[in-house]
Coordinates of C-alpha atoms in Angstrom, one line a residue:
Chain A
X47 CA 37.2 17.6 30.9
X48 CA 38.9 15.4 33.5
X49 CA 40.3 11.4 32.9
X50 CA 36.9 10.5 34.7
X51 CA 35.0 11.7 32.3
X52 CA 36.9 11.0 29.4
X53 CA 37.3 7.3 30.7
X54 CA 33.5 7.1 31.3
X55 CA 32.6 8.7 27.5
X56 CA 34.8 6.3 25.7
X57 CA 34.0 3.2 27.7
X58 CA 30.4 3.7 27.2
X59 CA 31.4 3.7 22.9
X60 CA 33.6 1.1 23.1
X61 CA 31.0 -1.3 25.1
X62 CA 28.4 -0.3 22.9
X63 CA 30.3 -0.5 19.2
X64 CA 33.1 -3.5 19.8
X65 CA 30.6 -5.2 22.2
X66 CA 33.0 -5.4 24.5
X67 CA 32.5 -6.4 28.4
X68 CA 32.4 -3.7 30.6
X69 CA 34.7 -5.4 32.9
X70 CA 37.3 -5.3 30.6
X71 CA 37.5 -1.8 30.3
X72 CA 40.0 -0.9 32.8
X73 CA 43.0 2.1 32.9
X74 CA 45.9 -0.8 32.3
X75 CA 44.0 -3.2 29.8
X76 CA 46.0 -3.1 26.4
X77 CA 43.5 -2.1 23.5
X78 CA 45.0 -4.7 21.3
X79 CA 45.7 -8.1 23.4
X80 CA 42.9 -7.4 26.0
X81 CA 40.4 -5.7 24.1
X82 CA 41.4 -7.8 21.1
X83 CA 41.0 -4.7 18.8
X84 CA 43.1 -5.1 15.5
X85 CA 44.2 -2.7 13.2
X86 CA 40.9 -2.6 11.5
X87 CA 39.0 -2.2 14.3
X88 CA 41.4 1.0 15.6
X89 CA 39.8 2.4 12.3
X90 CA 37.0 2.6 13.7
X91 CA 38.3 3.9 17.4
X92 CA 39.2 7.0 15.6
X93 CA 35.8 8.0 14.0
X94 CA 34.3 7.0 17.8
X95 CA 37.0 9.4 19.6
X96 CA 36.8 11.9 16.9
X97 CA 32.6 12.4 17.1
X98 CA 32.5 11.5 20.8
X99 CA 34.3 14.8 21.9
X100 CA 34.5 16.6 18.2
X101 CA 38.0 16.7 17.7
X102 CA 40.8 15.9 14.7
X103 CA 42.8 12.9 15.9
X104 CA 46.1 11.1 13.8
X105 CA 45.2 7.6 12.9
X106 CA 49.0 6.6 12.9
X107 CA 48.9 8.3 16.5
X108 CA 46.4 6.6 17.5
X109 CA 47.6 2.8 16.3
X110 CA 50.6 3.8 18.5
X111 CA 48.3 3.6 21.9
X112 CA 49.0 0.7 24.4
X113 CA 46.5 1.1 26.8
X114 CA 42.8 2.4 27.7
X115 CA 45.0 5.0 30.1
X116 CA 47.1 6.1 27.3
X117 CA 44.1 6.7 25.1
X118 CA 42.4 8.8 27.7
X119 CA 45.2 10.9 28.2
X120 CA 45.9 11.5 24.5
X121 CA 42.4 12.1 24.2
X122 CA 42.8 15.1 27.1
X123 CA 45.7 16.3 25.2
X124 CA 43.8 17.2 22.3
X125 CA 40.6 18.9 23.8
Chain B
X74 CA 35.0 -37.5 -15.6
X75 CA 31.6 -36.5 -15.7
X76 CA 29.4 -36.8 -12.1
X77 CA 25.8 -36.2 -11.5
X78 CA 25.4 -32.5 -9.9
X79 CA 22.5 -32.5 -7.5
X80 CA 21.4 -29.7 -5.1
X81 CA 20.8 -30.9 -1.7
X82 CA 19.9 -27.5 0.2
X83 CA 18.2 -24.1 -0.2
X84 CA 17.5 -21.1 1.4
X85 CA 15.8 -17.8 0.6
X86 CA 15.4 -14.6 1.7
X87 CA 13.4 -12.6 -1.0
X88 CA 10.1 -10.3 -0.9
X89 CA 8.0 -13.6 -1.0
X90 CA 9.1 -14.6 2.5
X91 CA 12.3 -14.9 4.6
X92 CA 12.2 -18.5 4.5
X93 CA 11.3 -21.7 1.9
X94 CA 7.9 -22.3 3.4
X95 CA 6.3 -18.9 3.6
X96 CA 7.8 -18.2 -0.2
X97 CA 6.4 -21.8 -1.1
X98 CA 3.0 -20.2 0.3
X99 CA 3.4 -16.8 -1.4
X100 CA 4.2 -18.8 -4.9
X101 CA 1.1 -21.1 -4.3
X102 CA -1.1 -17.9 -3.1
X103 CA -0.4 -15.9 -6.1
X104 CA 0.9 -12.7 -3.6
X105 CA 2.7 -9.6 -4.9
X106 CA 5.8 -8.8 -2.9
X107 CA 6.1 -5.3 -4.9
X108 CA 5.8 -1.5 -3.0
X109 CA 5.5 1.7 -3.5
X110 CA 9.0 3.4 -1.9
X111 CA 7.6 7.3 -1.0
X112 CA 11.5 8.1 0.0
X113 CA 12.6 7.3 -4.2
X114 CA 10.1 9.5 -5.8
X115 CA 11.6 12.3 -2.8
X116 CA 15.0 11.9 -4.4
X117 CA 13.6 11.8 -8.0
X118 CA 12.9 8.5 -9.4
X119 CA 10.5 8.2 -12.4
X120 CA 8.7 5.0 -10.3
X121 CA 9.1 4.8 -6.8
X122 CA 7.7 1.1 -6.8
X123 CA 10.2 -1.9 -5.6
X124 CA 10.2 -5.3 -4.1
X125 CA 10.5 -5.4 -0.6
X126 CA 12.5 -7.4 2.2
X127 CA 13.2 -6.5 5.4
X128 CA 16.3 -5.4 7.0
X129 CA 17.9 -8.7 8.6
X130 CA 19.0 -8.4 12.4
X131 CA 22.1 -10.2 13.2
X132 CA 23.1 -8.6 16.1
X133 CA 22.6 -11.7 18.5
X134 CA 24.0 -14.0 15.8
X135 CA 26.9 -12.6 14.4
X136 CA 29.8 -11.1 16.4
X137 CA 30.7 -7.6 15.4
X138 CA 33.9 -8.5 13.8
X139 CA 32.0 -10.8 11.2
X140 CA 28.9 -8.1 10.6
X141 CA 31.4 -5.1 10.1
X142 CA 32.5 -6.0 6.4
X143 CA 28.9 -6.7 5.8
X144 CA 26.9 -4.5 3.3
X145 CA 23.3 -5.2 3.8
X146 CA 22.7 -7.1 0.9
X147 CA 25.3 -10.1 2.0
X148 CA 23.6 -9.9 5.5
X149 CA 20.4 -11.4 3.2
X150 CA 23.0 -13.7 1.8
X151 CA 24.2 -15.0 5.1
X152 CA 20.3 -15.3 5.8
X153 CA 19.9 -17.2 2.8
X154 CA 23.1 -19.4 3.2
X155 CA 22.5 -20.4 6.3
X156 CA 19.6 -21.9 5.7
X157 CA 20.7 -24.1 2.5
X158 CA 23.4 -25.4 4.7
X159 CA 21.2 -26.2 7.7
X160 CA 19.1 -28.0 5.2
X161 CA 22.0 -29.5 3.4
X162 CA 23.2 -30.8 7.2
X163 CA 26.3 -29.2 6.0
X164 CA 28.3 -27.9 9.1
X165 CA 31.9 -26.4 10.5
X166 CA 33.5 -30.2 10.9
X167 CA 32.4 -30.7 7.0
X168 CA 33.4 -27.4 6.0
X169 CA 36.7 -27.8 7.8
X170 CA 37.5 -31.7 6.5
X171 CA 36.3 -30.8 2.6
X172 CA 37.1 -27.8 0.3
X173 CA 34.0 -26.3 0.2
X174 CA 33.6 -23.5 -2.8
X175 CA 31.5 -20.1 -2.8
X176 CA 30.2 -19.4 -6.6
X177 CA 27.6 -16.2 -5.9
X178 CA 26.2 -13.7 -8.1
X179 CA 26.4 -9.6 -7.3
X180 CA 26.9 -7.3 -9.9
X181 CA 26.8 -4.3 -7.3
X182 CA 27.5 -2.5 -3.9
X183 CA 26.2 0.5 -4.2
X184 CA 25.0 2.0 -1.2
X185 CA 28.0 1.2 1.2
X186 CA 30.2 2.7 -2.0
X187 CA 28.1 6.1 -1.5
X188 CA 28.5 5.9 2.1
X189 CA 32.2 5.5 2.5
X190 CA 32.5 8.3 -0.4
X191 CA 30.3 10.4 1.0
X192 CA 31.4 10.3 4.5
X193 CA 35.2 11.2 3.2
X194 CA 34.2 14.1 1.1
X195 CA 32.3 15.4 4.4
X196 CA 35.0 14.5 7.1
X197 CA 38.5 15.3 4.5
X198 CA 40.0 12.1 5.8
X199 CA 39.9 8.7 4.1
X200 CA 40.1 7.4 7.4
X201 CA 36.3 8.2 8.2
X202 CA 35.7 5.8 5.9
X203 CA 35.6 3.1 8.9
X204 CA 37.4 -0.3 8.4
X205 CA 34.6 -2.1 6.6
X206 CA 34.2 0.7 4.1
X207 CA 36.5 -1.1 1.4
X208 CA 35.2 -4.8 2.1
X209 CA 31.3 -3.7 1.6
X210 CA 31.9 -1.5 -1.5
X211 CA 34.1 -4.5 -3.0
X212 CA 32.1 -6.3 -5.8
X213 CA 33.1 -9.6 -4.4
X214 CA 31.6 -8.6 -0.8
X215 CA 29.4 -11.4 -0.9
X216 CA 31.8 -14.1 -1.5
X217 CA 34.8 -12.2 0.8
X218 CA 32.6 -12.3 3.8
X219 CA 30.6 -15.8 3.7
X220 CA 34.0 -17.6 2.7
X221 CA 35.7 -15.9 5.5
X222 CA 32.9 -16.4 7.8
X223 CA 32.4 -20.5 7.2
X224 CA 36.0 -20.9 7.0
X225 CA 35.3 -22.5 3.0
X226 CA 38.6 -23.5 1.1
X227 CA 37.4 -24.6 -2.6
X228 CA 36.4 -22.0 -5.0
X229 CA 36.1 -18.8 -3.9
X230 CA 34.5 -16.1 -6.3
X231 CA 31.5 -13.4 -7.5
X232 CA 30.5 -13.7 -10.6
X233 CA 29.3 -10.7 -12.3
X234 CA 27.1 -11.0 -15.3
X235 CA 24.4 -8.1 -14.5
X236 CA 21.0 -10.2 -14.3
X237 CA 22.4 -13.3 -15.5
X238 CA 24.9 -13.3 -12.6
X239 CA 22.9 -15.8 -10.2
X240 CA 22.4 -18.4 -13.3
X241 CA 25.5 -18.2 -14.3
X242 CA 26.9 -18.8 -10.6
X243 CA 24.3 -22.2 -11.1
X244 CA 25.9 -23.6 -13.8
X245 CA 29.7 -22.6 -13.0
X246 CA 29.8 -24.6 -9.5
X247 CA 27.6 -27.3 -11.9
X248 CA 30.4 -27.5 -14.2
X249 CA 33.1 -27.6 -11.5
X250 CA 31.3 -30.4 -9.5
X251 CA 30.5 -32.4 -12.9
X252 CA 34.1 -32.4 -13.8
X253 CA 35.2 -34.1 -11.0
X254 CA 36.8 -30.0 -9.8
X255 CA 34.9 -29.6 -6.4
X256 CA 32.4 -31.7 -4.8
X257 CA 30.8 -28.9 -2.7
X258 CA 30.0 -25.6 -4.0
X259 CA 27.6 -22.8 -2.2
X260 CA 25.9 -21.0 -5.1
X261 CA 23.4 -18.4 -5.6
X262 CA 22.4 -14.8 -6.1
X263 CA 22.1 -11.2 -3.9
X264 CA 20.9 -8.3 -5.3
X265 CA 20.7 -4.8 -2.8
X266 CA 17.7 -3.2 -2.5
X267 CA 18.1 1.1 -1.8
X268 CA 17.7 4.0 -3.1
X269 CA 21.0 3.8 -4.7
X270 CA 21.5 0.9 -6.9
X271 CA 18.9 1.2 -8.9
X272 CA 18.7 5.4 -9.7
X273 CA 20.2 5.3 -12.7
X274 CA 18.5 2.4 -14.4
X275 CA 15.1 4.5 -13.5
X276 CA 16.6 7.0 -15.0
X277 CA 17.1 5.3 -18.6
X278 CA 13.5 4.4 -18.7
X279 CA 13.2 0.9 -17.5
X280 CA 10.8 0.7 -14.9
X281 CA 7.2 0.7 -14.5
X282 CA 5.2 4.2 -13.7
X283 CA 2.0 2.3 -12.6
X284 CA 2.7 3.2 -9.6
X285 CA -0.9 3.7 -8.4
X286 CA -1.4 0.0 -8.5
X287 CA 2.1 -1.8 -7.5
X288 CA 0.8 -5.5 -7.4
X289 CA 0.1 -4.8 -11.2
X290 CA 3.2 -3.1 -12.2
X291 CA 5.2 -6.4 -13.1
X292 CA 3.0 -8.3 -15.8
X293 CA 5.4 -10.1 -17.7
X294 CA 3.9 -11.4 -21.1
X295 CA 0.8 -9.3 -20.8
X296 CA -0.4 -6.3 -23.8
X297 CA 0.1 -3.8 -21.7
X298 CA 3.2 -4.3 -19.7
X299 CA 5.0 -0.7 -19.6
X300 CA 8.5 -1.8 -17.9
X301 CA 10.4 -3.7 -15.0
X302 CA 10.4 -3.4 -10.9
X303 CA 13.4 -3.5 -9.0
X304 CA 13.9 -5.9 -6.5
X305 CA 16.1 -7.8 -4.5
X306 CA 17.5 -10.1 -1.6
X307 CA 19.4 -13.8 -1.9
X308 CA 19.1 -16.9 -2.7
X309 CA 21.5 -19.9 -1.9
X310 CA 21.7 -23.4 -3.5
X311 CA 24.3 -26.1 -2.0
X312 CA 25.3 -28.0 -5.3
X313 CA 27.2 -31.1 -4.7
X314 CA 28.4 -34.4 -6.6
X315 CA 26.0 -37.3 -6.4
X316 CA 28.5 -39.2 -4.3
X317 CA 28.9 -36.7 -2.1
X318 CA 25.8 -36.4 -1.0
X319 CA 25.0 -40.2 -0.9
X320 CA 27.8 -40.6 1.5
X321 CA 26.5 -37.8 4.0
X322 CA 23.4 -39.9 3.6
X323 CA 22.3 -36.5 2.5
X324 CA 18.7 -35.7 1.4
X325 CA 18.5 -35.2 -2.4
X326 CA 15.9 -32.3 -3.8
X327 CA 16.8 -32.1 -7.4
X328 CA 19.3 -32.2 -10.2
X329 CA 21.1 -29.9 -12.1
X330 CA 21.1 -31.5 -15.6
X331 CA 21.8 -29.0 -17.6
X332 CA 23.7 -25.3 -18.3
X333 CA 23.8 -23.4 -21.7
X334 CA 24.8 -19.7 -22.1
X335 CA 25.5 -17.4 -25.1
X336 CA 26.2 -13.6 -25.6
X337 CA 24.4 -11.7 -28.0
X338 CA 27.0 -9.5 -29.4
X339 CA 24.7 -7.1 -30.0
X340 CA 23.1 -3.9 -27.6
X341 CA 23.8 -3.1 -24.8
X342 CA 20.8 -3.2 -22.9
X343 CA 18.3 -4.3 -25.9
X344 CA 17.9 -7.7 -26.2
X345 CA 17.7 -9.7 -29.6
X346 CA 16.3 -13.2 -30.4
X347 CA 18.7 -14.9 -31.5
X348 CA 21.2 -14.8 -28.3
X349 CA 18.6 -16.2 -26.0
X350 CA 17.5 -18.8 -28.6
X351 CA 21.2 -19.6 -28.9
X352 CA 21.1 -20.4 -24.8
X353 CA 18.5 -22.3 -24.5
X354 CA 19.7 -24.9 -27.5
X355 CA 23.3 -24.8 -26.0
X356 CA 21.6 -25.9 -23.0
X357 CA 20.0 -28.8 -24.9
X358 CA 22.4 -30.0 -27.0
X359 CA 24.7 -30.0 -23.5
X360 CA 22.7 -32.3 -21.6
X361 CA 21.3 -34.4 -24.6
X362 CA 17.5 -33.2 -23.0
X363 CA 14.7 -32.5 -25.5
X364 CA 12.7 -29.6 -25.2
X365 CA 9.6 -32.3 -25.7
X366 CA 10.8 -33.8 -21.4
X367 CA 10.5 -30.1 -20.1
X368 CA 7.2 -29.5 -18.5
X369 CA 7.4 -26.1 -16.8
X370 CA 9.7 -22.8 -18.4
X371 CA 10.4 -20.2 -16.0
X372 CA 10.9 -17.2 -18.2
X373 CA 13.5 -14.7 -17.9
X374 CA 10.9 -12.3 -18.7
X375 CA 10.9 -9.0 -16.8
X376 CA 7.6 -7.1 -18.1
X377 CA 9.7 -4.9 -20.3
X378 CA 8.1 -4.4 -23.9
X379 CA 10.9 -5.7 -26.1
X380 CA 12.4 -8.2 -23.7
X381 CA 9.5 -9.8 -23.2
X382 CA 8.5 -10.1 -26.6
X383 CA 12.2 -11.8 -28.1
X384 CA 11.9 -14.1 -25.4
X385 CA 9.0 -15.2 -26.5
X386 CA 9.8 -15.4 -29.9
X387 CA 13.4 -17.5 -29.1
X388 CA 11.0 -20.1 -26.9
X389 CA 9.1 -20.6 -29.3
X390 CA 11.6 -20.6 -31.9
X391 CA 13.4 -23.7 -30.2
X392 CA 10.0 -25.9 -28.2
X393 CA 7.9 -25.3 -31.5
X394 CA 4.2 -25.3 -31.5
X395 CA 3.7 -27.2 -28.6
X396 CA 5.5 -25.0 -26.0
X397 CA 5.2 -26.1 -22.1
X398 CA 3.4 -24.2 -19.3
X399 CA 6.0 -20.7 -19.3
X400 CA 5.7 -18.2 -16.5
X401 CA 7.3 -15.5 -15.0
X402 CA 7.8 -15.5 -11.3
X403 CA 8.7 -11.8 -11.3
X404 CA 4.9 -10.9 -12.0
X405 CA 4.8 -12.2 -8.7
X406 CA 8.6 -10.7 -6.7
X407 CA 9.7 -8.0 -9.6
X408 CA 12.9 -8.1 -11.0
X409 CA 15.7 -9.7 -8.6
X410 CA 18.6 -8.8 -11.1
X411 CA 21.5 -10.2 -9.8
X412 CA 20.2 -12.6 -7.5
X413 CA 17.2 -13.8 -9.8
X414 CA 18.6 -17.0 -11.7
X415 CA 19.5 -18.2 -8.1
X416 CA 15.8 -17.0 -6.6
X417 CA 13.9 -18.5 -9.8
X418 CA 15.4 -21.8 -9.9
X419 CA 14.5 -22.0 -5.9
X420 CA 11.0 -20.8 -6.9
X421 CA 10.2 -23.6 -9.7
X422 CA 11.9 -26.3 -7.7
X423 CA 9.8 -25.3 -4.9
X424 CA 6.6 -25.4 -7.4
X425 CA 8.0 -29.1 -8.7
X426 CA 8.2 -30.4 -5.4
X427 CA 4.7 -29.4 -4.7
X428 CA 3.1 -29.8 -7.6
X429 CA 2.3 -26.7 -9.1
X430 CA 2.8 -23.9 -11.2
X431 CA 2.4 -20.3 -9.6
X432 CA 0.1 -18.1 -11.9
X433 CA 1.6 -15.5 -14.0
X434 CA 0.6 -12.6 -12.7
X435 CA -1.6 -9.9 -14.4
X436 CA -0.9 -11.8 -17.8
X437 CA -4.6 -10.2 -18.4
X438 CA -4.0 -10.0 -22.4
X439 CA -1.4 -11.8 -24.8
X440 CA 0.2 -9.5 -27.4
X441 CA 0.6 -11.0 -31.3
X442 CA 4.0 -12.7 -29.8
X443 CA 3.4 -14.1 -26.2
X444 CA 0.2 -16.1 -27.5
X445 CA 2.6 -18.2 -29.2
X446 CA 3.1 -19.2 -25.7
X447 CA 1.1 -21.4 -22.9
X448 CA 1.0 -18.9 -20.0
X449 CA -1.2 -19.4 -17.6
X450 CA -2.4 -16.4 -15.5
X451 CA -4.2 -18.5 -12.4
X452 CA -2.7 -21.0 -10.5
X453 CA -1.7 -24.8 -12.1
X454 CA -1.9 -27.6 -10.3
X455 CA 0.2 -30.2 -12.3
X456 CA 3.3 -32.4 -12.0
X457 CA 6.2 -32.0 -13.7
X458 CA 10.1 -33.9 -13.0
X459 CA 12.0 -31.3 -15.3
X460 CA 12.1 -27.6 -15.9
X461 CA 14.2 -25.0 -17.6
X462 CA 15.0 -21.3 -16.2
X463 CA 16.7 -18.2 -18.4
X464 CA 18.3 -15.5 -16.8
X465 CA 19.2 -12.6 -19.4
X466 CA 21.2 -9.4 -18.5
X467 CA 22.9 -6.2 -19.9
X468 CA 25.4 -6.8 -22.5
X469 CA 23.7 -9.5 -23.4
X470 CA 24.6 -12.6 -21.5
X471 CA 22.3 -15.1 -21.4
X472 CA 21.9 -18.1 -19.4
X473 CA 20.0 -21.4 -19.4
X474 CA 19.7 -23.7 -16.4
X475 CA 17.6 -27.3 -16.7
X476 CA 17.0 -28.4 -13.3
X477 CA 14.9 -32.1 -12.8
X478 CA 13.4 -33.9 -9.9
X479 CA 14.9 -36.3 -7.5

């Protein structure tokens, strides 16, 4: 799966379950100060990335990520 | 320091309507809010009937951050709440410039509780659980997410006390405000309706089977009652000091005048005569009312056989011969449990503001003990400025709640 359509897969779940605007939903935003998702909320990121493309993530891994770009490519890393 | 403790908002959100005028209506109308539930007898209940709400949507209202801790159960009390504060004119500049307490009645969680648990045996990682997991399936997830939600900085706490828990909430925040504690407190009652909550009480025998006639089922009072129906949703009360709400130039609906409670000591889940009695004289002797200045009861009584009957027997033990009009409003919603001392204390003030007295629903027959009471089965048209409302639950706590006109 390329970082297209990685990118275009989880911005679709994050506009639809955090509500967030689609604008905001670029490579380089930071998930926590743009996105504005705490560390509850990355709870949740991992059960979205986990059933959108069925695989076993680490939560602590996963707290670690700055940025939407960073997510995609740790998603890619694990497919 | 003793203040006058008067309730200057309310809103419901219960199988009678999702809103104080369509419940006043249903009340006045005599309508059943009880259903037959095709998806419990599936997963094995004895009687699939229940009350019925529907599903609040507060997708446009609430951001996603302040529905995710939700369960839906305190979605109905956010329903509920907001409208006792709308109608209170209570808003975010009062809330923020006075300590405004939460005292609210829950005594469950149990379908977000499944959930989470089920979705971690499935998935082998807590994680799955999803971050609202532990805030729904909290017993306090009621008063966690409304206090957090209007920013409140008094009192903060559920109070459990099975179906005594929404009374007992009533007269707590009236104590607190009458002793000069907190001038403000949100009060009231939720109760989840599922498929969940309430299995295992089917499963000891409580409940109704008339299931072929579910606007019968719940006949409090009457011969031939043959057990309780679940129900459910919230109910909120904004209870403040007399002052208070003079100085908002607030308007004034009634008065709390009165709280009693007792526990039986006694069985579990059978009731006795001599707790409840013991209420409803605490209640008397705490407020210096006699029983002969109350002109409406609205019973505790659930259409079970023996629960029915020592209620009875205890109301007529402490009014005498002469007892008031007494009716049950679950003939009418079925049993509201946790949120029912909060829901019936809306109810009757809702009937005293109007002038009337809903009708006890299929009270068709008296049995050798509820003649000794005045129940009527059609509608009453009557005034009355002072009424009293018991809440009994497992374990035997018992409440008592007088409540007059303004």
């Amino acid at each position: 799966m390329t970082i297209e359509e990685i990118s275009e897969k989880v911005n679709t779940s994050l506009a639809e379950e955090f509500e967030i605007e689609q604008s905001l939903l670029t490579p380089d935003a930071n998930i926590k100060t743009t996105l504005k998702l705490d560390s509850l909320s990355i709870i949740d990121l991992v059960a979205i990335v986990e059933d959108t493309f069925s695989i076993k993530t680490d939560a602590q891994e996963i707290k670690k990520i700055a940025t939407l770009g960073d997510l995609y490519s740790y998603i890619q890393s694990k497919l | 320091m003793s203040r006058k403790v008067v309730i200057t908002g309310m809103g419901i959100y219960s199988c009678l309507g999702t809103g104080l005028e369509e419940v006043k209506d249903s009340l006045w109308n005599g309508k059943s809010g009880i259903i037959y539930d095709p998806e419990r007898k599936a997963m094995g209940y004895r009687s699939a009937l229940t009350g019925y709400v529907p599903e609040p949507d507060l997708k446009n209202v609430l951001s996603r951050t302040q529905r995710v801790f939700m369960p839906t159960h305190a979605a109905y009390a956010y329903v509920a709440t907001d409208q006792a504060l709308k109608q209170a004119g209570i808003d975010a500049d009062f809330m923020e410039n006075n300590p405004v307490g939460i005292l609210y009645g829950g005594d469950s969680t149990a379908e977000p509780t499944y959930q989470a648990i089920s979705t971690v045996l499935e998935k082998g990682d807590t994680v799955r659980a999803g971050s609202g997991a532990i805030f729904k399936s909290m017993n306090s997830t009621v008063t966690m997410n409304l206090s957090c939600l209007y920013k409140l900085r008094g009192i903060n706490m559920t109070v459990s006390a099975a179906c005594a828990s929404g009374s007992h909430a009533i007269g707590l925040g009236y104590l607190l405000i009458k002793d000069g504690l907190q001038d403000c407190v949100i009060c009231g009652g939720a109760q989840e309706i599922n498929r969940y909550v309430v299995a295992s009480f089917d499963g000891i025998g409580a409940f109704s089977v008339r299931e072929n006639e579910p606007s019968k089922a719940s006949r409090p009072f009457d011969r031939d009652r043959d057990g309780l129906v679940p129900s459910g949703g919230a109910a909120t009360l904004v209870l403040e000091s007399e002052e208070s709400a003079l100085k908002r130039g607030a308007n004034i609906i009634a008065e709390v005048v009165g709280y009693g409670f007792s526990s039986n000591g006694d069985h579990i889940s059978t009731p006795n005569v001599d707790g409840p009695a013991q209420s409803l004289e605490n209640c008397f002797r705490n407020s210096g009312i006699d029983p002969s200045q109350i002109g409406y009861v609205n019973a505790h009584a659930t259409s079970t056989v023996v629960g029915d009957k020592n209620e009875a027997l205890a109301i007529a033990r402490v009014f005498g011969k002469n007892t008031p009009f007494v009716t049950s409003t679950k003939s009418q919603t079925g049993h509201e449990m946790w949120m029912a001392g909060a829901s019936e204390a809306i109810y009757s003030i809702l009937m005293m503001k109007n002038g009337f007295i809903a009708p006890n629903l299929n009270f068709d027959n008296p049995d050798a003990d509820t003649a000794l009471l005045n129940i009527p089965s059609k509608r009453v048209e009557t005034k009355f400025d002072m009424f009293l409302s018991n809440s009994f639950g497992f374990g035997g706590t018992n409440s008592t709640l007088i409540i007059k006109n303004y």
